[in-house]
mmCIF file of C-alpha atoms in Angstrom:
data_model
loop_
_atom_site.group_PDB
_atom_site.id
_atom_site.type_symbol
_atom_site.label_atom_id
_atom_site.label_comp_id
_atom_site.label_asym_id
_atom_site.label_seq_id
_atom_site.Cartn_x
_atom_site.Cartn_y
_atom_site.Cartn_z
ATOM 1 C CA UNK A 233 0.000 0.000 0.000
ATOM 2 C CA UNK A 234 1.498 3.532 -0.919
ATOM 3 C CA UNK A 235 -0.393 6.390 0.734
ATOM 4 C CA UNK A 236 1.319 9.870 0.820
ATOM 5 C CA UNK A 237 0.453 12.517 3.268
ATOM 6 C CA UNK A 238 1.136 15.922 1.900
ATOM 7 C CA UNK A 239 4.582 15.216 0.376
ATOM 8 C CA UNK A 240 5.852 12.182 2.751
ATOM 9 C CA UNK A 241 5.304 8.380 1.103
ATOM 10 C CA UNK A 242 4.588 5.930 3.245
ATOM 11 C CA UNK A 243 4.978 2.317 1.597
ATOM 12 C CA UNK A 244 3.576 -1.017 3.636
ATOM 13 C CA UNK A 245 5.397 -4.396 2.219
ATOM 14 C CA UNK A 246 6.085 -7.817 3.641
ATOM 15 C CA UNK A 247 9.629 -7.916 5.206
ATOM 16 C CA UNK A 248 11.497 -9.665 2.071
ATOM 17 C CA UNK A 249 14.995 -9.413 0.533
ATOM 18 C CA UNK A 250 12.496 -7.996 -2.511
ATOM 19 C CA UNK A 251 11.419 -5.236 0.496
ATOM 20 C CA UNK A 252 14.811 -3.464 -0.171
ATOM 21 C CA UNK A 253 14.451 -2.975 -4.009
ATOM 22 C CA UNK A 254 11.367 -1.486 -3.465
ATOM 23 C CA UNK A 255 11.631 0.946 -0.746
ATOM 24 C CA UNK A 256 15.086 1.877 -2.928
ATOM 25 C CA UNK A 257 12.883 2.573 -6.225
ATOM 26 C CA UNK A 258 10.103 4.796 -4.466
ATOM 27 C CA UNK A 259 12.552 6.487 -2.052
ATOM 28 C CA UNK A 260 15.090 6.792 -5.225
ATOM 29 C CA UNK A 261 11.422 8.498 -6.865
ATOM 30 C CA UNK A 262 10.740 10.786 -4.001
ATOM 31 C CA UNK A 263 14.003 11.902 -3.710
ATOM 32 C CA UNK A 264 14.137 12.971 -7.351
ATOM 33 C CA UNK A 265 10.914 14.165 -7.463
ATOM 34 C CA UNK A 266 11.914 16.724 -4.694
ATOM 35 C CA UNK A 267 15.224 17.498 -6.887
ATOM 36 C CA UNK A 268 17.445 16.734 -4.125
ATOM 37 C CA UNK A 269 20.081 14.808 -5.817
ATOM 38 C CA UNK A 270 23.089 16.025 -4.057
ATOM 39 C CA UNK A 271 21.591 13.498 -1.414
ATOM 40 C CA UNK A 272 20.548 11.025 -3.238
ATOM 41 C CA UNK A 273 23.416 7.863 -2.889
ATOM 42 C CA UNK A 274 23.350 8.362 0.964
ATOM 43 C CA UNK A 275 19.904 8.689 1.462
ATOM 44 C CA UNK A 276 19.128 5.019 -0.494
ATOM 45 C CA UNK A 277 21.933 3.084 1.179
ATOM 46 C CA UNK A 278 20.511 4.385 4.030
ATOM 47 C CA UNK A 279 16.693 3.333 3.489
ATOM 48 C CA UNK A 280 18.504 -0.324 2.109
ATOM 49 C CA UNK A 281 19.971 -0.759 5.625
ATOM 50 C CA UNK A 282 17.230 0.329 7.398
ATOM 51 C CA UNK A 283 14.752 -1.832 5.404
ATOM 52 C CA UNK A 284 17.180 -4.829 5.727
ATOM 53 C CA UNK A 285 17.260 -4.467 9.403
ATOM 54 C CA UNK A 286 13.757 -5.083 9.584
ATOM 55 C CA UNK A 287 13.239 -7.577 6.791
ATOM 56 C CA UNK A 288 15.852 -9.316 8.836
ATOM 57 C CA UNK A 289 13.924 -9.345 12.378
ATOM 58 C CA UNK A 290 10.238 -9.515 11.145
ATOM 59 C CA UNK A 291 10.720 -11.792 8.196
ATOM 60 C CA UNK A 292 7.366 -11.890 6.083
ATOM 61 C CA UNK A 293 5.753 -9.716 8.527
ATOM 62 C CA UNK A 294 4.534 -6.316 7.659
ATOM 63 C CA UNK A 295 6.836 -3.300 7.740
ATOM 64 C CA UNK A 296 6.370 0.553 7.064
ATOM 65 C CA UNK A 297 8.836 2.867 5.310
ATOM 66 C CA UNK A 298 7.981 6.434 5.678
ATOM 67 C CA UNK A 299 10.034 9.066 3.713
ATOM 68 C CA UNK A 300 9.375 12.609 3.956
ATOM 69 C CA UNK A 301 11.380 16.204 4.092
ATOM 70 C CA UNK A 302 11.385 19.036 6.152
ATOM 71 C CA UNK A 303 12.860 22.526 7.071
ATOM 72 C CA UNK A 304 15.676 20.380 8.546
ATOM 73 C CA UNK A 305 16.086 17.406 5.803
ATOM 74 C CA UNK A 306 14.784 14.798 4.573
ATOM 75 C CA UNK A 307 14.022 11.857 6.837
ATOM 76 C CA UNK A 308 13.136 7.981 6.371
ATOM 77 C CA UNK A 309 12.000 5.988 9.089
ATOM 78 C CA UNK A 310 11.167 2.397 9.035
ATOM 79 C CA UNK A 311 8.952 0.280 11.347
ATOM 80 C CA UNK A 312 8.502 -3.010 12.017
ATOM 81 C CA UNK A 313 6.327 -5.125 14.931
ATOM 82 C CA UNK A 314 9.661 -6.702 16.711
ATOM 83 C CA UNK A 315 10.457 -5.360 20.599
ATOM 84 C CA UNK A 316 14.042 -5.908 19.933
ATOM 85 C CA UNK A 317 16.186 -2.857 19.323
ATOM 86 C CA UNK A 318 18.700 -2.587 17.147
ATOM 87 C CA UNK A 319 22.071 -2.641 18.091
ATOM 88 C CA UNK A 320 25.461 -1.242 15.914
ATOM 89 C CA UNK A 321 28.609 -2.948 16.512
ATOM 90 C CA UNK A 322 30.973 -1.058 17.591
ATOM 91 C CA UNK A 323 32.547 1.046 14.542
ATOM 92 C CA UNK A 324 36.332 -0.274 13.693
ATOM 93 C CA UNK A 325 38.618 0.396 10.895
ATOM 94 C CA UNK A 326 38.733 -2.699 8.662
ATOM 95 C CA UNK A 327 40.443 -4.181 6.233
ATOM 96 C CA UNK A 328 40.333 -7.231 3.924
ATOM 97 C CA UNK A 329 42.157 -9.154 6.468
ATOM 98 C CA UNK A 330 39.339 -8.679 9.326
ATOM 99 C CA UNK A 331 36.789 -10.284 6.802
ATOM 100 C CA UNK A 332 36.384 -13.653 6.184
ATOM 101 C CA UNK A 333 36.372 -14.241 2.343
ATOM 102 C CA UNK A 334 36.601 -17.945 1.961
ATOM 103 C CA UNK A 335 33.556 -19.179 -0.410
ATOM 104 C CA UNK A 336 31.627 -20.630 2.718
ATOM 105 C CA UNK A 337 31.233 -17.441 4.246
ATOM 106 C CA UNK A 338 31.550 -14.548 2.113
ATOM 107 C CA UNK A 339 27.919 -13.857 2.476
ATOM 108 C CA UNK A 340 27.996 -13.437 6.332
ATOM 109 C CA UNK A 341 30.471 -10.005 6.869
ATOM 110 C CA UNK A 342 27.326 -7.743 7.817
ATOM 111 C CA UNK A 343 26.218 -6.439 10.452
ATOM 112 C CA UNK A 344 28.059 -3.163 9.727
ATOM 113 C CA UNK A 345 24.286 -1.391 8.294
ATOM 114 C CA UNK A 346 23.706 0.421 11.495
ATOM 115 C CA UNK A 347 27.091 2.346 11.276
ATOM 116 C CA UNK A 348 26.052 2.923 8.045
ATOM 117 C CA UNK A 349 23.731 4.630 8.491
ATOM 118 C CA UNK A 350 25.500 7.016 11.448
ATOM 119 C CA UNK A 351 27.802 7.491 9.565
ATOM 120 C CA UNK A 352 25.322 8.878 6.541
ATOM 121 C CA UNK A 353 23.129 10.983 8.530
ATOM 122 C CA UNK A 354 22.937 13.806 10.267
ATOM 123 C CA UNK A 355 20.867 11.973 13.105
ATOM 124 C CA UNK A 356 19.255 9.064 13.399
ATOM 125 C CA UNK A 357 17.657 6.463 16.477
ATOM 126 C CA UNK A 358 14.886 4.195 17.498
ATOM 127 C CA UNK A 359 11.512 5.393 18.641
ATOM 128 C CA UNK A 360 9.023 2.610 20.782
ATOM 129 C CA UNK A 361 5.921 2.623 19.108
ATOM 130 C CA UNK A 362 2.519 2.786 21.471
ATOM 131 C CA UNK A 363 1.187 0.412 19.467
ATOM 132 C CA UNK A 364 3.489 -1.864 19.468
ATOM 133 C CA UNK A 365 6.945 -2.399 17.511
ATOM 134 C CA UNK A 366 9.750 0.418 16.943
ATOM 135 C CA UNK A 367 10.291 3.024 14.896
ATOM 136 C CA UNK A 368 13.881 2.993 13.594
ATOM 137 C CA UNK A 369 14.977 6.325 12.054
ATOM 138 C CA UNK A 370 17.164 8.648 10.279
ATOM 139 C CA UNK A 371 17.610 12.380 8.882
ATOM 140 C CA UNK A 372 19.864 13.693 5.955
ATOM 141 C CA UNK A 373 20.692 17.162 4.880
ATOM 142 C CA UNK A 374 19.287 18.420 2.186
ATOM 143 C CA UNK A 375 21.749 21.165 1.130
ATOM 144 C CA UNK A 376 19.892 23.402 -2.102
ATOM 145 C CA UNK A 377 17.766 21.415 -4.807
ATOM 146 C CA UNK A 378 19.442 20.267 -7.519
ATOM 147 C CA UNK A 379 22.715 20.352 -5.744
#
């Protein structure tokens, strides 16, 4: 479901793998749309991380991506039903020998998303929702359109 509320989207999917493409394309969209391109690389590795995060702890359950702008910058904000909060390993210098490349388990050097995304945004955090499930956020600069 894709409803906007004055210019924010707000996208419901199933948490997938397929989740991320999708909240990259209409984020990708928005951000465009709004001529902010100066942003634009940040702001969708961003809303990939924070969509994999919850795709990861809610798999096949329903999450939200919200992305909207402000006087401040524009801001994406995922949810997703789990109680657990997310937690960013601490953030390290590394190099190719601090990853393990061998064929069995190149797939499993993540876990770095959430320093990611610090690292991307001006701010960013977790909000409890009332309702149940968390509200994991985060805020770029927008700089001038068309920048």
């Amino acid at each position: 479901m894709v409803a906007t509320k004055a210019d924010e989207l707000i996208f419901s999917m199933p948490g997938s793998p397929a989740a991320i493409g999708v909240a990259r394309v209409l984020a990708g969209a928005r951000i465009r749309k709004w001529d902010y391109s100066a942003v634009l690389d940040d702001a969708l590795l961003i809303v990939s991380e924070l969509v994999t995060n919850a795709a990861e702890v809610t798999p096949g359950e329903k999450i939200v991506l919200q992305v909207g702008r402000d006087g401040q910058g524009i801001f994406f904000a995922v949810w997703d039903s789990s109680a657990r909060m997310p937690e960013p390993r601490p953030v390290a210098e590394l190099g190719l020998d601090d990853l393990d490349l061998s064929e069995e388990s190149f797939d499993d050097n993540g876990g770095w998303g959430l320093a990611l995304v610090q690292a991307l945004s001006t701010s960013c955090g977790v909000t409890r929702d009332p309702n149940g499930g968390k509200w994991v956020w985060a805020r770029c600069a927008m700089g001038r359109p068309g920048a």
